[in-house]
Coordinates of C-alpha atoms and ligand atoms in Angstrom, one line a residue:
X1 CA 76.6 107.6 73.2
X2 CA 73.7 105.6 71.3
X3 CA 75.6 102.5 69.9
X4 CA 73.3 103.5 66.1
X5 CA 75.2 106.4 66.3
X6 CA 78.6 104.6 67.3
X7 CA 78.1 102.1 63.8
X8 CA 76.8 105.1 61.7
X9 CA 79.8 107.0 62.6
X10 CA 81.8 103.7 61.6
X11 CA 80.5 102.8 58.5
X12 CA 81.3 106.4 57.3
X13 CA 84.4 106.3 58.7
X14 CA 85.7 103.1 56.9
X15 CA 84.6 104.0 53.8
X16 CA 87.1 106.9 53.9
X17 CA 89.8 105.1 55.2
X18 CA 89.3 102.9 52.0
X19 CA 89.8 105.9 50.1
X20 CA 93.4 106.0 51.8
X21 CA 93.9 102.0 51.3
X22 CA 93.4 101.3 54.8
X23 CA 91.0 98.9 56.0
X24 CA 89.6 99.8 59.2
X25 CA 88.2 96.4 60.0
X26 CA 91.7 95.0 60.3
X27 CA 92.6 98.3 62.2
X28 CA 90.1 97.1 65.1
X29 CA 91.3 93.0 64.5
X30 CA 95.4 94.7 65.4
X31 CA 93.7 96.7 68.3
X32 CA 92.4 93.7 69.9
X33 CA 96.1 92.1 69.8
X34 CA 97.5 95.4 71.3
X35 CA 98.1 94.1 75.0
X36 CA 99.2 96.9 77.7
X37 CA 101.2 96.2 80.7
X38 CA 99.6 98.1 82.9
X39 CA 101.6 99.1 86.1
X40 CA 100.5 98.0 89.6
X41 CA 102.1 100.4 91.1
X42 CA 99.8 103.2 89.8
X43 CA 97.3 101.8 92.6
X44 CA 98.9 102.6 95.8
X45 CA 102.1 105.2 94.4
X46 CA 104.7 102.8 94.3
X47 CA 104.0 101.6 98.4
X48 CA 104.1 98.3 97.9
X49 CA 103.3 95.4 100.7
X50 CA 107.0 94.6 102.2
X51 CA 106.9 97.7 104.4
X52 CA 105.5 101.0 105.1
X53 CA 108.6 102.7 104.9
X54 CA 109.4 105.9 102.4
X55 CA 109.6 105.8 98.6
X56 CA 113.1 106.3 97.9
X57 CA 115.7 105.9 94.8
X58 CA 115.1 109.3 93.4
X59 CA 111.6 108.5 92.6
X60 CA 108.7 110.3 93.6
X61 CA 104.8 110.2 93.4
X62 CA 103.2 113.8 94.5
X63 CA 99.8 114.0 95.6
X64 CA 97.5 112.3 98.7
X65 CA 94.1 111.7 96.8
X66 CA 92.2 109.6 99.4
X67 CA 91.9 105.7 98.4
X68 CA 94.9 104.6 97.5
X69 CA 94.9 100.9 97.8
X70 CA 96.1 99.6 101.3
X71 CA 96.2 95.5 100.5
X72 CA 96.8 93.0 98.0
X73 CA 93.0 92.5 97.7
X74 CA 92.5 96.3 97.4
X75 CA 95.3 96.5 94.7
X76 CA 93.3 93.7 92.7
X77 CA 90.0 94.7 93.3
X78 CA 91.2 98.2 91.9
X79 CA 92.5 96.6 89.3
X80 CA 89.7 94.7 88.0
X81 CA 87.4 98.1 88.1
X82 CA 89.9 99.8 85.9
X83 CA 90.3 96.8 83.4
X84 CA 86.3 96.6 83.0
X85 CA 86.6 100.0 81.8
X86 CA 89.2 99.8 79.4
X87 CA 88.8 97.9 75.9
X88 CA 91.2 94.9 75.0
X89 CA 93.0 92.2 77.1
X90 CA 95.7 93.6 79.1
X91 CA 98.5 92.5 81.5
X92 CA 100.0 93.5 84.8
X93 CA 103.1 94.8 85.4
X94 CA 104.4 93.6 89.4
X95 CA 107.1 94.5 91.6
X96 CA 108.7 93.1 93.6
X97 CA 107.5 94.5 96.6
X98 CA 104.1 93.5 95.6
X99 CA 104.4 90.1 96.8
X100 CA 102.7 87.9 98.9
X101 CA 104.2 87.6 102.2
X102 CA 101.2 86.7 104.1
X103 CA 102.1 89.4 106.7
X104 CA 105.6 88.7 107.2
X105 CA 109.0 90.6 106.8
X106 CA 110.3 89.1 103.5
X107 CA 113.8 90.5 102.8
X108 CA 114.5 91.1 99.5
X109 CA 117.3 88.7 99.4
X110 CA 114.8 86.4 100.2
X111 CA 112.3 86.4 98.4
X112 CA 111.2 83.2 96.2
X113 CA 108.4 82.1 93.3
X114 CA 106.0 81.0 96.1
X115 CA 105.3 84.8 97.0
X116 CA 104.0 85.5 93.6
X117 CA 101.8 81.7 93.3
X118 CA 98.7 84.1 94.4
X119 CA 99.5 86.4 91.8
X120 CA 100.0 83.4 89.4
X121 CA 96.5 82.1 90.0
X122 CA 94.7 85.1 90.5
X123 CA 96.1 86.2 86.4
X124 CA 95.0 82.8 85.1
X125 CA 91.8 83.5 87.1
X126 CA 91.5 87.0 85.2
X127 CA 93.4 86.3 81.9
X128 CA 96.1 88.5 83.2
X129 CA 99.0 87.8 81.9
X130 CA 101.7 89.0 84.6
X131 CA 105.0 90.8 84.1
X132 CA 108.4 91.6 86.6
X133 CA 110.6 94.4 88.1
X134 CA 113.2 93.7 90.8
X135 CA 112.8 96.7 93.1
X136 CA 116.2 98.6 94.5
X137 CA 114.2 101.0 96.1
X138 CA 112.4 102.0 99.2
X139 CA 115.1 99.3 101.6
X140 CA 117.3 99.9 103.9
X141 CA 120.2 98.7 101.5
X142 CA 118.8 101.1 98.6
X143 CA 121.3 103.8 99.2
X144 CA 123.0 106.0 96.3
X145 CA 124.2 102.6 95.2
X146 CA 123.0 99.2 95.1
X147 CA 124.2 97.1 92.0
X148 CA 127.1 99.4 91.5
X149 CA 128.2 99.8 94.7
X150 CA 132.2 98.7 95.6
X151 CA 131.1 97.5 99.1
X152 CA 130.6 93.4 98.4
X153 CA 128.5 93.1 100.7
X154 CA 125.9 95.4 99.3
X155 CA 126.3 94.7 95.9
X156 CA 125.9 90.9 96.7
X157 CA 122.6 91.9 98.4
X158 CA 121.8 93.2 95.2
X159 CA 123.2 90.6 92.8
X160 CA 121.2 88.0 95.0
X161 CA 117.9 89.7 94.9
X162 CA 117.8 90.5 91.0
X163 CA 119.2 87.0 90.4
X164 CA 116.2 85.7 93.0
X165 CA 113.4 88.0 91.0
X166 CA 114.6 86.4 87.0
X167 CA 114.0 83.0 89.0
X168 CA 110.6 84.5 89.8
X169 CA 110.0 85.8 86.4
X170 CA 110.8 82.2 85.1
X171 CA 108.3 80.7 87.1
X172 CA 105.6 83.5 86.4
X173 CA 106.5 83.1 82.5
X174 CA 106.0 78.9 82.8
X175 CA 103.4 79.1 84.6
X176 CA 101.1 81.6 81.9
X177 CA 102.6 79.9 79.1
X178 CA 104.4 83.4 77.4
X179 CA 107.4 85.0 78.4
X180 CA 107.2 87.1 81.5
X181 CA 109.0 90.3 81.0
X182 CA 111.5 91.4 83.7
X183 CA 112.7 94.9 84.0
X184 CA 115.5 96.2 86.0
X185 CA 116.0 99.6 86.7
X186 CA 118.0 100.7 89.6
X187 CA 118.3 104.0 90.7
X188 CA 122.3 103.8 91.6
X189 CA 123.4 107.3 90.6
X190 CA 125.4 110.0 92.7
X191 CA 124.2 113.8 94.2
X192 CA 127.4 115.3 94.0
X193 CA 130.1 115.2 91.3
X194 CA 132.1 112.3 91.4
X195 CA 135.2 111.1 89.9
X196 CA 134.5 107.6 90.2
X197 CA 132.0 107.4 86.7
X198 CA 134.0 104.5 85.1
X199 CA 134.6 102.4 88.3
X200 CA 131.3 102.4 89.7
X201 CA 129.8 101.8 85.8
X202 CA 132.0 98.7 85.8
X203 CA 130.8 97.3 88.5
X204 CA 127.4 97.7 87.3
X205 CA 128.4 95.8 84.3
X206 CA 130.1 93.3 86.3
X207 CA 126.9 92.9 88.3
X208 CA 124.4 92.8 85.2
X209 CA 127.1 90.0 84.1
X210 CA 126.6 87.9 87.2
X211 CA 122.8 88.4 86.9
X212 CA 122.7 87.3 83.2
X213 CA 124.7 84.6 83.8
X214 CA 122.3 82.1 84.5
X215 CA 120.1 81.6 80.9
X216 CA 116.1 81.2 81.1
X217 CA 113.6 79.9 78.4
X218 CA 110.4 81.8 80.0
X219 CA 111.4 85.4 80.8
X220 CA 113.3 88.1 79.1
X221 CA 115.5 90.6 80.5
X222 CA 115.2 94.5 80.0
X223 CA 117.0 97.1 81.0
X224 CA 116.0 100.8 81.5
X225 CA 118.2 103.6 81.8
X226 CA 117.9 107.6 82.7
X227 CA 118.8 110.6 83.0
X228 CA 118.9 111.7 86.6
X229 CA 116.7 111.4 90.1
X230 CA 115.3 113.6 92.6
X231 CA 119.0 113.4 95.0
X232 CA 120.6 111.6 92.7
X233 CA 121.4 114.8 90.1
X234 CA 124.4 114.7 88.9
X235 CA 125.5 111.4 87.5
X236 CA 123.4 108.2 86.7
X237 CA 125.4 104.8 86.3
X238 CA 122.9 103.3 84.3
X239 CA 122.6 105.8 81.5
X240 CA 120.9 105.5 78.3
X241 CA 124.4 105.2 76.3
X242 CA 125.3 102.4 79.1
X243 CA 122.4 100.4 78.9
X244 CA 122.1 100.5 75.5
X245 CA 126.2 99.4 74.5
X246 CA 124.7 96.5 77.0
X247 CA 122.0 95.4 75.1
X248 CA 123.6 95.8 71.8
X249 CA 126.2 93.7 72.9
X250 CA 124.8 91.1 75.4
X251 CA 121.1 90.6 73.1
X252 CA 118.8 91.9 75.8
X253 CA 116.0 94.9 75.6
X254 CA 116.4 98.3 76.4
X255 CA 113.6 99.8 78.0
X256 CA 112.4 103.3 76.5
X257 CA 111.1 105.0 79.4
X258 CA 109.5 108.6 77.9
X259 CA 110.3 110.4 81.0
X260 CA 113.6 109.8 81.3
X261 CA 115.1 111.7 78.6
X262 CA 116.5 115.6 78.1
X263 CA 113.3 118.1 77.4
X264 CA 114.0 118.2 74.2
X265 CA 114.9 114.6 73.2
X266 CA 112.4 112.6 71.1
X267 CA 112.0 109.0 72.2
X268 CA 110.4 108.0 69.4
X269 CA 113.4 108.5 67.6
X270 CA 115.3 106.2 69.4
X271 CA 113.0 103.2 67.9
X272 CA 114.6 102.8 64.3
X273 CA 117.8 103.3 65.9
X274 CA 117.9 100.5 68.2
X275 CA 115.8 97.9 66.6
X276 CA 118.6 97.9 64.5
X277 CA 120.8 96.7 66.7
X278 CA 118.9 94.9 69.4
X279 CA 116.4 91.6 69.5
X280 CA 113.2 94.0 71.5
X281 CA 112.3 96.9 72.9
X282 CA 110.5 97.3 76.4
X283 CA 108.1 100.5 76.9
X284 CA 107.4 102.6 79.7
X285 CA 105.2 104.9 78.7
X286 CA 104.7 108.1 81.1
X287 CA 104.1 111.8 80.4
X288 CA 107.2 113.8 81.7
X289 CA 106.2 117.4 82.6
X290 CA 109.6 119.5 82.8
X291 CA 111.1 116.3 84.4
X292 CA 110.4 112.5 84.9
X293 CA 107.3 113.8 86.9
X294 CA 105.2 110.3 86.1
X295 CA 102.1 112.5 84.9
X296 CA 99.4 110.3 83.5
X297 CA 99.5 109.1 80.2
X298 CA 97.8 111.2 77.2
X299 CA 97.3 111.2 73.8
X300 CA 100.1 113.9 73.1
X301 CA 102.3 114.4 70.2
X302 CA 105.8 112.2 71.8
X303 CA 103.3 109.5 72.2
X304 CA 101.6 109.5 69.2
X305 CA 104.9 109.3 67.1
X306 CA 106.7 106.8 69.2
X307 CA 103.8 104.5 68.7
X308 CA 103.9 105.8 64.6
X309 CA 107.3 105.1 64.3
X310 CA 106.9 101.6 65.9
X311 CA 104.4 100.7 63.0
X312 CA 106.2 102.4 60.9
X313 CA 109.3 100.0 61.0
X314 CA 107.4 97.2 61.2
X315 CA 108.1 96.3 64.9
X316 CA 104.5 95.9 66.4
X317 CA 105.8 92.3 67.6
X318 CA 109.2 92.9 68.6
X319 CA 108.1 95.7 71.3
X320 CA 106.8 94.7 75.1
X321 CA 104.2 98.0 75.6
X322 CA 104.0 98.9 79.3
X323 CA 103.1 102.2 81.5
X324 CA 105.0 103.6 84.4
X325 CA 103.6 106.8 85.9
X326 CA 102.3 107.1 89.2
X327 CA 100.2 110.3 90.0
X328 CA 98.9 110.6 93.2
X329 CA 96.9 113.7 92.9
X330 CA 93.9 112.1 90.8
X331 CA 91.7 109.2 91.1
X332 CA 93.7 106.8 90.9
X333 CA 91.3 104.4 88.3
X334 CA 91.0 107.4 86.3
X335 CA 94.2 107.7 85.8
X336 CA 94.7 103.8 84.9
X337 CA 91.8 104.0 82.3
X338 CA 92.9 107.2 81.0
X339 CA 96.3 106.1 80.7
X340 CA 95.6 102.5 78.7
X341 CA 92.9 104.2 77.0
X342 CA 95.3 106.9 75.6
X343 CA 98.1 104.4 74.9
X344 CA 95.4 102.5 72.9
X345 CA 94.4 105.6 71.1
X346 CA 98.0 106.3 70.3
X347 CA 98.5 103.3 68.8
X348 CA 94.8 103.0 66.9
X349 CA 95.8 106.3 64.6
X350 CA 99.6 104.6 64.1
X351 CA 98.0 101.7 62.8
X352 CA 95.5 103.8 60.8
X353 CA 98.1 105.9 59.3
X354 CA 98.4 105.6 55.2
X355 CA 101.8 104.6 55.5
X356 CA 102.5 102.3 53.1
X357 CA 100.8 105.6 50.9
X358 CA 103.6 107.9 52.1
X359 CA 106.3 105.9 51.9
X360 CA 105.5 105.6 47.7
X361 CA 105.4 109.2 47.8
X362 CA 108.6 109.5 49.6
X363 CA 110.5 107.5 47.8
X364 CA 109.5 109.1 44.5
X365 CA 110.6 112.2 45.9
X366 CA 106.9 113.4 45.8
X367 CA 107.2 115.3 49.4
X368 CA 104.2 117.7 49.0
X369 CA 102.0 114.8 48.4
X370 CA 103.5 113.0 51.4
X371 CA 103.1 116.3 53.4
X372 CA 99.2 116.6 52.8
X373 CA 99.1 113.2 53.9
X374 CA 100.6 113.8 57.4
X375 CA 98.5 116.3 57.7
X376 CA 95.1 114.5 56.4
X377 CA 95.7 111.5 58.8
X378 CA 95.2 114.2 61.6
X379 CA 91.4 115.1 61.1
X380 CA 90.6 112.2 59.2
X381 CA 87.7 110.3 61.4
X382 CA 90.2 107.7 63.5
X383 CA 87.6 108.7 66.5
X384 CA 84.8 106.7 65.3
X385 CA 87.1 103.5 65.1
X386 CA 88.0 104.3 68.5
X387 CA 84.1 104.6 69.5
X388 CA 83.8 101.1 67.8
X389 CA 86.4 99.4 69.3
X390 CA 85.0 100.3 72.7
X391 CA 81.3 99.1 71.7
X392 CA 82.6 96.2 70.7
X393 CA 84.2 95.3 73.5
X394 CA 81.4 96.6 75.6
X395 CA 83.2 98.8 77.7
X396 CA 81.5 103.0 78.2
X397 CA 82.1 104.7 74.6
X398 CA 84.1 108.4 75.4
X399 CA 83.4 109.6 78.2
X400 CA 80.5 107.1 79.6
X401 CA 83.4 105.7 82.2
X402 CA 83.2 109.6 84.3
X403 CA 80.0 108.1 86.2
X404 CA 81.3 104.0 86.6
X405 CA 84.3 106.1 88.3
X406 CA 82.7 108.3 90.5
X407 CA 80.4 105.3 91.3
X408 CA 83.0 103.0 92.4
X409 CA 84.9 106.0 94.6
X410 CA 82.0 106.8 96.3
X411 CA 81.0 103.0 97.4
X412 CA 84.6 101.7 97.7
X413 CA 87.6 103.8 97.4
X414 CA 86.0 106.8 99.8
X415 CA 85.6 104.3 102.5
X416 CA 89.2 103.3 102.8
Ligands
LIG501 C1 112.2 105.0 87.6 C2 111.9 104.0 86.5 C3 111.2 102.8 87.0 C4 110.2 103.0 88.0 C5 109.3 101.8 88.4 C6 108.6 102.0 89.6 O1 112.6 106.2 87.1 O2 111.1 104.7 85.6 O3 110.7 102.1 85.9 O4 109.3 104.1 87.7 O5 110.1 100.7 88.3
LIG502 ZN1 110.3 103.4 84.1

């Protein structure tokens, strides 16, 4: 798009916005402090670097579009491409399995800071700040059980490698000068009906007691819970209720994962809830289609009120904003920028919304008023901010990033 057309568009655009009280200028000044953690797992569908073994833990990504990246230096190099398309500073979500074992077998009770120096250096290189998951998955030890399982032996396997990736997240966190934030998720669930609910739940607790034990200035713990996994159907240990009596009561952040609630459960709902009753919130922000299916990331209606009803209580600082979907079946730089892009987007008309506005009427009981409101923020021109942001942070405007794509999958990605 002609960037005259881009300010035109802009100027108009602000001027109505005044109209509403909102001052778009400020808008684009929150934008730019709206960092993503985008997930590095998007690059390669969750594969990793330890081993080329099988994706396992109920998880699944579907789909074999060609390019996936194969290395460390692919992973970044895909990266890069991606963040030069998308507007803002962003940073990268790593697991564990992402290391850098320089070719060798690191076992995940094993593993130490010095894997992830490369990563260290290569974020301060890039102004990337780096964020943490421990990884249950895709081992040997995974199992239906890992940190709630009553053998010691696995559990201690466990214990030892989250305890080993918060020592990691520590050092990642010191090293950038801002907290890294660790997630753990574990997949620990059961196929079959089970009688054993409250034992194996107490040993989870148990576990995520040992792990917390030790106290750190430079990371922060989350923890995600859901519904069910592919094998894993009929009872999770780490469910939402779980995880979030754990947080309220030990201070740490739940993680809000969209795709891991029932069909007809609104996320977004859950954000006024907790904040009042925990220090943060963690996001992982997917696109569930009939399941936890880790579609791409768009600018649909869940997304577009969880992100509302974050500004709308005031929390933009106390929530960590990440993705976690892993499509195989698309380019897989298309679907980072689409992804960030769309979060972005998402969070552009929250902060645009005349809230302040609506809340008067509210609480005056003036509800029509409010009502036409609602429905005026949606064709009101929050588009031409969008187009302005990008310009001026001179990455393609709309739909100018189809041929940068296509550009880099011919010359690089196709010859993989
Ligand atoms: C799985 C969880 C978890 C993973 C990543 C790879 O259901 O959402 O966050 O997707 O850790
Ligand atoms: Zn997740």
């Amino acid at each position: 798009m002609k960037e005259e057309l881009v300010l035109k568009a802009y100027e108009i655009a602000k001027e109505r916005y005044a109209e509403k009280g909102i001052d778009t200028d400020k808008v684009l000044d929150q934008l730019q402090d709206f960092h993503v953690s985008m997930h590095c797992w998007q690059a390669d569908d969750v594969g990793g670097f330890e081993s080329a073994g099988d994706l396992t833990g109920g998880i699944q990504a579907t789909g074999n579009y060609p390019g996936k990246a194969r290395n460390m230096a692919e992973l970044q190099a895909d990266i890069l491409k991606a963040k030069s398309l998308i507007p803002g500073m962003h940073r990268l979500n790593l697991h564990e399995i992402y290391g850098d074992f320089g070719g060798k077998f690191v076992d995940r009770n094993e593993v130490e800071p010095k894997h992830f120096q490369s990563w260290i250096e290569w974020g301060k290189e890039h102004g990337t700040k780096l964020d943490f998951n421990s990884t249950s998955f895709s081992h040997p030890k995974s199992g239906n059980l890992s940190l709630a399982n009553p053998d010691k032996d696995i559990r201690d396997f466990w214990i030892e490698h989250t305890q080993r990736c918060r020592a990691i997240a520590e050092e990642i966190g010191k090293a950038q000068g801002d907290p890294c934030i660790m997630n753990l998720w574990v997949h620990d669930g059961c196929k079959e009906q089970s009688v054993n609910h409250y034992l194996y739940r107490s040993i989870l607790k148990d576990s995520l007691d040992e792990i917390f034990a030790q106290k750190y200035d430079n990371m922060k713990d989350c923890i995600e819970g859901k519904l069910f996994g592919i094998g894993l159907e009929s009872f999770t240990v780490g469910s939402h209720d779980f995880y979030t009596a754990y947080a309220a009561a030990n201070g740490k952040i739940p993680t809000i994962d969209t795709g891991h609630y029932h069909p007809t459960e609104s996320p977004a709902d859950k954000v006024s809830a907790l904040l009042n009753f925990v220090p943060e919130l963690m996001l992982h922000v997917s696109r569930p289609i009939r399941w936890d299916s880790d579609h791409v990331t768009i600018m649909d209606d869940p997304t577009l009120e969880l992100f509302a009803e974050i500004v709308r209580a005031g929390a933009l600082e106390r929530v960590h904003y990440g993705l976690d979907y892993f499509d195989g079946a698309i380019n897989r730089i298309g679907a980072y920028v689409i992804g960030t892009r769309a979060a972005q987007k998402c969070m552009l008309r929250a902060l645009i919304e005349p809230t302040e506005r609506m809340r008067e009427y509210e609480l005056k009981g003036q509800i029509f008023q409010e009502l036409t409101l609602f429905e005026e923020t949606k064709v009101m021109p929050w588009n031409a901010v969008w187009d302005m942001f990008c310009l001026k942070n001179n990455v393609p405007v709309g739909d100018a990033f189809i041929p940068e794509i296509e550009k880099y999958e011919r010359e690089v990605l196709s010859k993989r």
